[in-house]
Amino acid sequence: MSDGEHTYSAYMTDERLMMQEVARDFTRNEVTPVANRLDPLQGDMPRDLIDQMGELGFFGITIPEPLGGLGLGIFEYCLVAEELARGWMSVSSLIARGNGFYRAIPGNGVERDDKIRAMAKGQYLGAAALSEPQTGSDLSSVSCRARRECDEWVITGSKYWCTFADGADFIMVLCRIDGEDGRDGGTINISVEKPRGELPASVTGSPIPKIGYFGWKTWELSFDNVRAPVQERSKDKTKRGFQATAAGLGVPRAHTAARSIGLAQAALDHAIEYAKERVQFGQPISDFQAIRFKIATMATEIEASRQLMYHTCAMLDAGRSASRETSMVKYLASEMSERVTSEALQIMGGAGYTTLHPVERYWRDARLTKIFEGTSEIQQRIISDSLLGKPGRR
């Protein structure tokens, strides 16, 4: 699929094609130039870019219309995410700070509804503090603790990999709590509000040095008796923090697949244009069979991942259980994305290994998609368990 083409399939309505075109034009005209300028400097995305995304409704795609959102589905959410990732994966990830966080907004009643409406416009966004220095995939083992004091939670402990901790308006923190009988009470998600541009009161932290995913900072945080109000929703003991987090990973995994596909498509588009222009031995390298076959394979793998993503999103929007499919598409697309972006870099040779071209950015960011929202190995475990049952103990 070249940069000017649509992706046609049975899933693509006129409305979806229009939304895809809006997101594609915005990425081409606004996101990519900013990414090309700031990513080599490891700079943060500017606030005016976020405001423009809010005006287009990108933060409220899945937020219900009565609360200021577009009231659309996971399909549209991932459709937009794929297009934004063709410019900068961080920008594609940012829209989850609205669509994926509105249920975690603290407060009650009209006050909370007003915050959701602000979120739909990109004016009130969230971040998640789930992982810890010694806890990644096994979130059920978190040790950051929250104790109840009257109508407040008091949080103490360390968190790792909290992206956008400074830029968000609140942080959702996965904590372990004490049960009423003094035993382990399991885990709970607690939302801590904060001033935008700062860390919460009694929280210290520092940005983690990364090899990619620039555009915003990812933090290591230390909570020292941080206080947050007890929300009525957090009193529901039927689904605690880890269970709620695990149950909610399907959509983020589909979103990761969309981001992976966007990165791969951008790398392929750039490699095609380069191959047409680069002349060696008296002819464009796009005439060489080795290059042509690489491009054919890359395009096929991208489209296979895209169609599985469409199928998975349709399942999610239909309310069907899709835990296996979300793991499959996340696994397939992220593995594909690293492979395709690497091949694009190979087609470009030495030029691909410079920051003069964006392919190295796509390659670095694609590598991360195999890690976050559950590693490739975690996805293989989920898929195999669904097919074979969990391993028996001998």
Short mmCIF file of C-alpha atoms in Angstrom, two decimals:
data_model
loop_
_atom_site.label_atom_id
_atom_site.label_comp_id
_atom_site.label_asym_id
_atom_site.label_seq_id
_atom_site.Cartn_x
_atom_site.Cartn_y
_atom_site.Cartn_z
CA MET A 1 0.00 0.00 0.00
CA SER A 2 1.61 3.25 -1.08
CA ASP A 3 1.22 6.42 0.95
CA GLY A 4 -1.72 7.67 -1.08
CA GLU A 5 -3.77 4.47 -1.13
CA HIS A 6 -6.53 3.31 1.16
CA THR A 7 -6.76 -0.16 2.61
CA TYR A 8 -9.95 -1.68 1.20
CA SER A 9 -11.60 -4.66 2.83
CA ALA A 10 -15.02 -5.86 3.87
CA TYR A 11 -14.48 -4.02 7.16
CA MET A 12 -13.92 -0.58 5.64
CA THR A 13 -17.06 1.56 5.50
CA ASP A 14 -17.13 5.02 3.94
CA GLU A 15 -17.00 6.53 7.44
CA ARG A 16 -13.95 4.49 8.36
CA LEU A 17 -12.20 5.39 5.13
CA MET A 18 -12.87 9.04 5.86
CA MET A 19 -11.47 8.73 9.39
CA GLN A 20 -8.42 6.92 8.05
CA GLU A 21 -7.83 9.72 5.54
CA VAL A 22 -8.14 12.42 8.23
CA ALA A 23 -5.62 10.60 10.43
CA ARG A 24 -3.29 10.00 7.48
CA ASP A 25 -3.32 13.64 6.39
CA PHE A 26 -2.74 14.81 9.96
CA THR A 27 0.19 12.41 10.30
CA ARG A 28 1.73 13.47 7.01
CA ASN A 29 1.33 17.20 7.59
CA GLU A 30 1.78 17.53 11.37
CA VAL A 31 3.17 14.43 13.10
CA THR A 32 5.96 13.34 10.75
CA PRO A 33 7.64 16.76 10.47
CA VAL A 34 7.63 17.11 14.26
CA ALA A 35 8.99 13.58 14.69
CA ASN A 36 11.74 14.13 12.13
CA ARG A 37 12.79 17.27 13.97
CA LEU A 38 12.49 16.17 17.62
CA ASP A 39 13.19 12.43 17.71
CA PRO A 40 16.92 12.82 16.90
CA LEU A 41 17.08 15.32 19.79
CA GLN A 42 15.05 13.04 22.09
CA GLY A 43 12.69 15.99 22.51
CA ASP A 44 9.15 15.90 23.88
CA MET A 45 6.16 16.33 21.59
CA PRO A 46 4.82 19.90 21.75
CA ARG A 47 1.56 20.71 23.51
CA ASP A 48 0.06 22.28 20.40
CA LEU A 49 0.30 18.91 18.63
CA ILE A 50 -1.66 17.33 21.50
CA ASP A 51 -4.24 20.11 21.28
CA GLN A 52 -4.68 19.52 17.56
CA MET A 53 -5.27 15.81 18.21
CA GLY A 54 -7.87 16.78 20.80
CA GLU A 55 -9.67 19.00 18.30
CA LEU A 56 -9.85 16.08 15.86
CA GLY A 57 -11.39 13.86 18.55
CA PHE A 58 -8.54 11.34 18.64
CA PHE A 59 -8.57 11.10 22.45
CA GLY A 60 -12.29 10.41 22.61
CA ILE A 61 -12.79 7.82 19.87
CA THR A 62 -14.16 5.20 22.28
CA ILE A 63 -15.60 7.61 24.86
CA PRO A 64 -19.44 7.65 24.72
CA GLU A 65 -21.05 10.57 22.90
CA PRO A 66 -23.00 11.80 25.97
CA LEU A 67 -19.62 12.29 27.66
CA GLY A 68 -18.11 14.27 24.81
CA GLY A 69 -16.52 11.45 22.83
CA LEU A 70 -17.15 10.06 19.36
CA GLY A 71 -18.79 6.89 20.68
CA LEU A 72 -17.00 4.68 18.16
CA GLY A 73 -15.32 1.30 18.54
CA ILE A 74 -11.97 -0.36 18.97
CA PHE A 75 -11.78 -0.71 15.19
CA GLU A 76 -11.75 3.06 14.65
CA TYR A 77 -9.36 3.51 17.57
CA CYS A 78 -6.84 1.11 16.04
CA LEU A 79 -7.41 2.52 12.55
CA VAL A 80 -6.31 5.96 13.76
CA ALA A 81 -3.48 4.49 15.85
CA GLU A 82 -1.99 2.76 12.81
CA GLU A 83 -1.93 6.00 10.83
CA LEU A 84 -0.39 8.03 13.66
CA ALA A 85 2.32 5.39 14.17
CA ARG A 86 3.42 5.94 10.57
CA GLY A 87 4.66 9.30 11.80
CA TRP A 88 5.73 8.74 15.41
CA MET A 89 4.82 5.81 17.62
CA SER A 90 4.78 7.98 20.73
CA VAL A 91 1.99 10.09 19.26
CA SER A 92 0.07 6.94 18.38
CA SER A 93 0.54 5.73 21.94
CA LEU A 94 -0.59 9.04 23.41
CA ILE A 95 -4.20 8.61 22.29
CA ALA A 96 -4.48 5.69 24.72
CA ARG A 97 -4.05 8.25 27.52
CA GLY A 98 -7.61 9.25 26.69
CA ASN A 99 -9.42 6.31 25.09
CA GLY A 100 -7.85 3.76 27.40
CA PHE A 101 -8.05 5.77 30.62
CA TYR A 102 -11.46 7.40 30.90
CA ARG A 103 -12.81 4.62 33.14
CA ALA A 104 -9.95 5.24 35.60
CA ILE A 105 -10.69 8.94 36.06
CA PRO A 106 -11.06 9.78 39.76
CA GLY A 107 -14.07 11.55 41.18
CA ASN A 108 -17.83 11.08 41.12
CA GLY A 109 -20.91 12.52 39.52
CA VAL A 110 -20.85 15.71 37.49
CA GLU A 111 -17.25 16.48 38.43
CA ARG A 112 -16.08 13.19 36.97
CA ASP A 113 -18.21 13.59 33.84
CA ASP A 114 -16.64 17.00 33.24
CA LYS A 115 -13.18 15.42 33.47
CA ILE A 116 -14.18 12.78 30.92
CA ARG A 117 -15.37 15.51 28.55
CA ALA A 118 -12.04 17.27 29.01
CA MET A 119 -10.25 13.98 28.33
CA ALA A 120 -12.11 13.55 25.04
CA LYS A 121 -10.54 16.87 23.98
CA GLY A 122 -7.05 15.89 25.19
CA GLN A 123 -7.24 18.33 28.10
CA TYR A 124 -7.18 15.74 30.91
CA LEU A 125 -4.99 12.69 30.32
CA GLY A 126 -3.76 9.73 32.34
CA ALA A 127 -0.65 7.63 32.86
CA ALA A 128 -0.22 4.14 34.32
CA ALA A 129 2.26 3.04 37.00
CA LEU A 130 1.99 -0.74 36.88
CA SER A 131 5.44 -2.32 36.61
CA GLU A 132 8.12 -2.18 39.29
CA PRO A 133 11.91 -2.57 39.29
CA GLN A 134 11.52 -6.30 40.04
CA THR A 135 8.07 -6.88 38.53
CA GLY A 136 7.25 -6.75 34.83
CA SER A 137 5.06 -9.41 33.24
CA ASP A 138 3.95 -10.82 36.61
CA LEU A 139 1.93 -7.86 37.79
CA SER A 140 0.21 -10.01 40.40
CA SER A 141 3.47 -9.79 42.38
CA VAL A 142 3.63 -6.00 42.77
CA SER A 143 4.88 -4.82 46.16
CA CYS A 144 4.02 -1.09 46.07
CA ARG A 145 1.65 -0.84 49.00
CA ALA A 146 -1.45 1.19 49.83
CA ARG A 147 -2.99 1.30 53.28
CA ARG A 148 -6.42 2.68 54.08
CA GLU A 149 -6.68 5.66 56.42
CA CYS A 150 -10.33 6.74 56.72
CA ASP A 151 -11.31 7.97 53.26
CA GLU A 152 -7.79 8.04 51.83
CA TRP A 153 -5.27 5.61 50.44
CA VAL A 154 -1.66 6.12 51.51
CA ILE A 155 0.76 4.74 48.89
CA THR A 156 4.39 3.77 49.49
CA GLY A 157 6.72 1.96 47.11
CA SER A 158 8.52 2.09 43.76
CA LYS A 159 7.25 1.97 40.20
CA TYR A 160 9.07 1.60 36.88
CA TRP A 161 8.23 2.26 33.22
CA CYS A 162 5.65 4.96 33.88
CA THR A 163 5.50 6.85 30.58
CA PHE A 164 4.06 10.39 30.60
CA ALA A 165 4.16 10.59 34.42
CA ASP A 166 5.02 14.27 34.19
CA GLY A 167 2.65 15.27 31.39
CA ALA A 168 -0.46 13.45 32.63
CA ASP A 169 -3.16 14.92 34.86
CA PHE A 170 -3.41 11.74 36.94
CA ILE A 171 -1.51 8.48 37.41
CA MET A 172 -3.24 5.13 37.87
CA VAL A 173 -1.09 3.17 40.36
CA LEU A 174 -1.35 -0.60 40.81
CA CYS A 175 -0.93 -1.26 44.55
CA ARG A 176 -1.09 -4.13 47.01
CA ILE A 177 -3.41 -3.64 49.97
CA ASP A 178 -4.04 -5.31 53.32
CA GLY A 179 -7.19 -7.33 53.80
CA GLU A 180 -9.62 -6.72 56.64
CA ASP A 181 -8.30 -9.78 58.48
CA GLY A 182 -4.69 -8.59 58.22
CA ARG A 183 -3.80 -10.94 55.40
CA ASP A 184 -2.87 -9.98 51.85
CA GLY A 185 -5.86 -8.18 50.37
CA GLY A 186 -4.70 -8.44 46.76
CA THR A 187 -4.19 -5.49 44.46
CA ILE A 188 -6.12 -2.39 43.47
CA ASN A 189 -5.73 0.43 40.97
CA ILE A 190 -5.64 3.87 42.63
CA SER A 191 -5.80 7.08 40.62
CA VAL A 192 -3.59 9.90 41.92
CA GLU A 193 -4.32 13.38 40.58
CA LYS A 194 -1.48 15.84 40.05
CA PRO A 195 -0.60 19.13 38.38
CA ARG A 196 0.25 18.72 34.72
CA GLY A 197 3.98 19.04 34.14
CA GLU A 198 4.88 17.84 37.63
CA LEU A 199 5.03 14.62 39.61
CA PRO A 200 2.46 14.12 42.39
CA ALA A 201 3.20 15.50 45.84
CA SER A 202 5.52 13.16 47.80
CA VAL A 203 6.60 11.40 44.59
CA THR A 204 10.18 11.60 43.37
CA GLY A 205 11.53 10.15 40.17
CA SER A 206 13.84 10.35 37.23
CA PRO A 207 13.49 9.63 33.51
CA ILE A 208 14.74 6.23 32.36
CA PRO A 209 17.35 6.40 29.57
CA LYS A 210 15.87 4.67 26.50
CA ILE A 211 17.08 3.78 23.01
CA GLY A 212 13.78 4.86 21.45
CA TYR A 213 10.14 5.72 22.14
CA PHE A 214 11.13 9.36 22.27
CA GLY A 215 8.64 12.21 22.27
CA TRP A 216 7.89 11.84 25.97
CA LYS A 217 9.64 10.62 29.09
CA THR A 218 9.36 7.25 30.81
CA TRP A 219 9.88 7.40 34.56
CA GLU A 220 11.09 5.50 37.57
CA LEU A 221 8.99 6.71 40.51
CA SER A 222 9.16 6.49 44.29
CA PHE A 223 5.95 6.97 46.31
CA ASP A 224 6.43 8.12 49.91
CA ASN A 225 3.11 8.20 51.78
CA VAL A 226 1.27 9.60 48.77
CA ARG A 227 -2.38 10.28 49.56
CA ALA A 228 -5.35 9.77 47.25
CA PRO A 229 -9.09 9.72 48.00
CA VAL A 230 -10.86 6.37 48.15
CA GLN A 231 -13.23 6.19 45.20
CA GLU A 232 -16.56 4.45 45.41
CA ARG A 233 -15.63 2.26 42.46
CA SER A 234 -12.50 1.02 44.26
CA LYS A 235 -14.68 -0.47 47.01
CA ASP A 236 -15.93 -3.10 44.59
CA LYS A 237 -14.08 -6.27 45.56
CA THR A 238 -15.34 -8.41 42.69
CA LYS A 239 -12.45 -7.43 40.42
CA ARG A 240 -9.25 -6.20 42.06
CA GLY A 241 -6.40 -4.31 40.45
CA PHE A 242 -4.44 -7.12 38.84
CA GLN A 243 -7.55 -8.91 37.59
CA ALA A 244 -8.94 -5.67 36.16
CA THR A 245 -5.60 -4.85 34.55
CA ALA A 246 -5.23 -8.34 33.07
CA ALA A 247 -8.83 -8.34 31.82
CA GLY A 248 -8.28 -4.97 30.18
CA LEU A 249 -5.14 -5.89 28.24
CA GLY A 250 -6.98 -7.07 25.13
CA VAL A 251 -7.57 -3.58 23.75
CA PRO A 252 -4.02 -2.35 24.50
CA ARG A 253 -2.68 -5.43 22.69
CA ALA A 254 -4.81 -4.67 19.63
CA HIS A 255 -3.58 -1.07 19.90
CA THR A 256 0.02 -2.34 19.99
CA ALA A 257 -0.66 -4.39 16.86
CA ALA A 258 -1.93 -1.23 15.16
CA ARG A 259 1.17 0.69 16.19
CA SER A 260 3.39 -2.15 14.94
CA ILE A 261 1.63 -2.21 11.58
CA GLY A 262 1.93 1.56 11.23
CA LEU A 263 5.67 1.46 11.88
CA ALA A 264 6.15 -1.36 9.39
CA GLN A 265 4.06 0.36 6.72
CA ALA A 266 6.00 3.60 7.10
CA ALA A 267 9.30 1.76 6.82
CA LEU A 268 8.12 -0.10 3.73
CA ASP A 269 6.89 3.10 2.07
CA HIS A 270 10.24 4.78 2.72
CA ALA A 271 12.22 1.76 1.47
CA ILE A 272 10.18 1.63 -1.75
CA GLU A 273 10.79 5.29 -2.52
CA TYR A 274 14.48 4.93 -1.74
CA ALA A 275 14.81 1.80 -3.89
CA LYS A 276 13.29 3.62 -6.86
CA GLU A 277 15.75 6.51 -6.54
CA ARG A 278 18.95 4.70 -5.53
CA VAL A 279 20.99 3.74 -8.60
CA GLN A 280 23.67 1.05 -8.49
CA PHE A 281 25.40 -0.69 -11.40
CA GLY A 282 23.55 1.63 -13.76
CA GLN A 283 19.98 0.90 -12.65
CA PRO A 284 17.63 1.57 -9.71
CA ILE A 285 18.02 -1.04 -7.02
CA SER A 286 14.23 -1.54 -7.25
CA ASP A 287 14.98 -3.49 -10.46
CA PHE A 288 17.05 -6.08 -8.58
CA GLN A 289 15.19 -9.28 -7.81
CA ALA A 290 16.63 -9.47 -4.31
CA ILE A 291 15.13 -6.07 -3.45
CA ARG A 292 11.83 -6.78 -5.20
CA PHE A 293 11.35 -10.04 -3.32
CA LYS A 294 12.16 -8.37 0.00
CA ILE A 295 9.51 -5.73 -0.68
CA ALA A 296 6.97 -8.33 -1.76
CA THR A 297 7.49 -10.30 1.43
CA MET A 298 7.36 -7.20 3.62
CA ALA A 299 4.10 -6.01 2.05
CA THR A 300 2.51 -9.44 2.42
CA GLU A 301 3.41 -9.72 6.09
CA ILE A 302 2.08 -6.23 6.81
CA GLU A 303 -1.23 -6.93 5.10
CA ALA A 304 -1.65 -10.30 6.86
CA SER A 305 -1.15 -8.59 10.22
CA ARG A 306 -3.52 -5.77 9.29
CA GLN A 307 -6.34 -8.12 8.32
CA LEU A 308 -5.95 -10.09 11.56
CA MET A 309 -6.09 -6.80 13.43
CA TYR A 310 -9.32 -5.86 11.64
CA HIS A 311 -10.82 -9.24 12.51
CA THR A 312 -9.77 -8.96 16.14
CA CYS A 313 -11.12 -5.42 16.48
CA ALA A 314 -14.43 -6.54 14.99
CA MET A 315 -14.61 -9.30 17.60
CA LEU A 316 -13.91 -6.85 20.41
CA ASP A 317 -16.54 -4.41 19.13
CA ALA A 318 -19.06 -7.25 18.94
CA GLY A 319 -18.46 -7.94 22.63
CA ARG A 320 -16.97 -11.37 21.98
CA SER A 321 -14.18 -12.86 24.03
CA ALA A 322 -11.01 -12.35 22.03
CA SER A 323 -8.20 -12.98 24.50
CA ARG A 324 -6.54 -15.48 22.17
CA GLU A 325 -6.97 -13.29 19.10
CA THR A 326 -5.60 -10.17 20.81
CA SER A 327 -2.54 -12.15 21.87
CA MET A 328 -2.20 -13.58 18.37
CA VAL A 329 -2.38 -10.22 16.62
CA LYS A 330 -0.08 -8.55 19.13
CA TYR A 331 2.46 -11.37 18.73
CA LEU A 332 2.21 -11.55 14.93
CA ALA A 333 2.29 -7.80 14.31
CA SER A 334 5.11 -6.94 16.71
CA GLU A 335 7.36 -9.74 15.44
CA MET A 336 6.54 -8.70 11.89
CA SER A 337 7.26 -5.05 12.62
CA GLU A 338 10.77 -5.64 13.87
CA ARG A 339 11.49 -7.86 10.89
CA VAL A 340 10.05 -5.47 8.29
CA THR A 341 11.67 -2.33 9.68
CA SER A 342 15.01 -4.15 9.80
CA GLU A 343 14.59 -5.22 6.18
CA ALA A 344 13.77 -1.63 5.20
CA LEU A 345 16.98 -0.51 6.84
CA GLN A 346 18.84 -3.26 4.96
CA ILE A 347 17.41 -2.12 1.62
CA MET A 348 18.70 1.38 2.32
CA GLY A 349 22.16 0.16 3.34
CA GLY A 350 24.33 2.71 5.09
CA ALA A 351 21.76 5.46 4.55
CA GLY A 352 19.29 3.52 6.69
CA TYR A 353 21.71 3.50 9.59
CA THR A 354 21.77 7.28 9.78
CA THR A 355 19.34 9.66 11.44
CA LEU A 356 18.99 11.42 8.07
CA HIS A 357 16.17 8.97 7.32
CA PRO A 358 13.32 7.97 9.67
CA VAL A 359 13.68 4.23 9.09
CA GLU A 360 16.07 3.91 12.03
CA ARG A 361 13.35 5.45 14.23
CA TYR A 362 10.78 2.94 13.04
CA TRP A 363 13.27 0.13 13.66
CA ARG A 364 14.06 1.24 17.22
CA ASP A 365 10.43 1.74 18.11
CA ALA A 366 9.33 -1.53 16.51
CA ARG A 367 11.69 -3.39 18.82
CA LEU A 368 9.74 -2.13 21.81
CA THR A 369 6.44 -3.53 20.54
CA LYS A 370 7.72 -7.04 21.26
CA ILE A 371 8.14 -6.10 24.93
CA PHE A 372 5.37 -3.86 26.22
CA GLU A 373 1.73 -4.93 26.77
CA GLY A 374 3.10 -8.42 27.39
CA THR A 375 6.22 -9.79 25.71
CA SER A 376 6.09 -12.05 22.68
CA GLU A 377 6.81 -14.95 24.99
CA ILE A 378 3.85 -14.07 27.21
CA GLN A 379 1.61 -13.98 24.12
CA GLN A 380 2.88 -17.40 23.05
CA ARG A 381 2.04 -18.73 26.49
CA ILE A 382 -1.50 -17.32 26.35
CA ILE A 383 -2.07 -18.70 22.87
CA SER A 384 -0.68 -22.14 23.64
CA ASP A 385 -2.61 -22.36 26.92
CA SER A 386 -5.83 -21.59 25.05
CA LEU A 387 -5.13 -24.36 22.55
CA LEU A 388 -3.61 -27.00 24.80
CA GLY A 389 -4.73 -26.10 28.27
CA LYS A 390 -2.29 -25.09 30.95
CA PRO A 391 0.68 -27.40 31.49
CA GLY A 392 0.03 -30.17 34.01
CA ARG A 393 2.26 -30.62 37.02
CA ARG A 394 4.27 -33.79 37.12
#
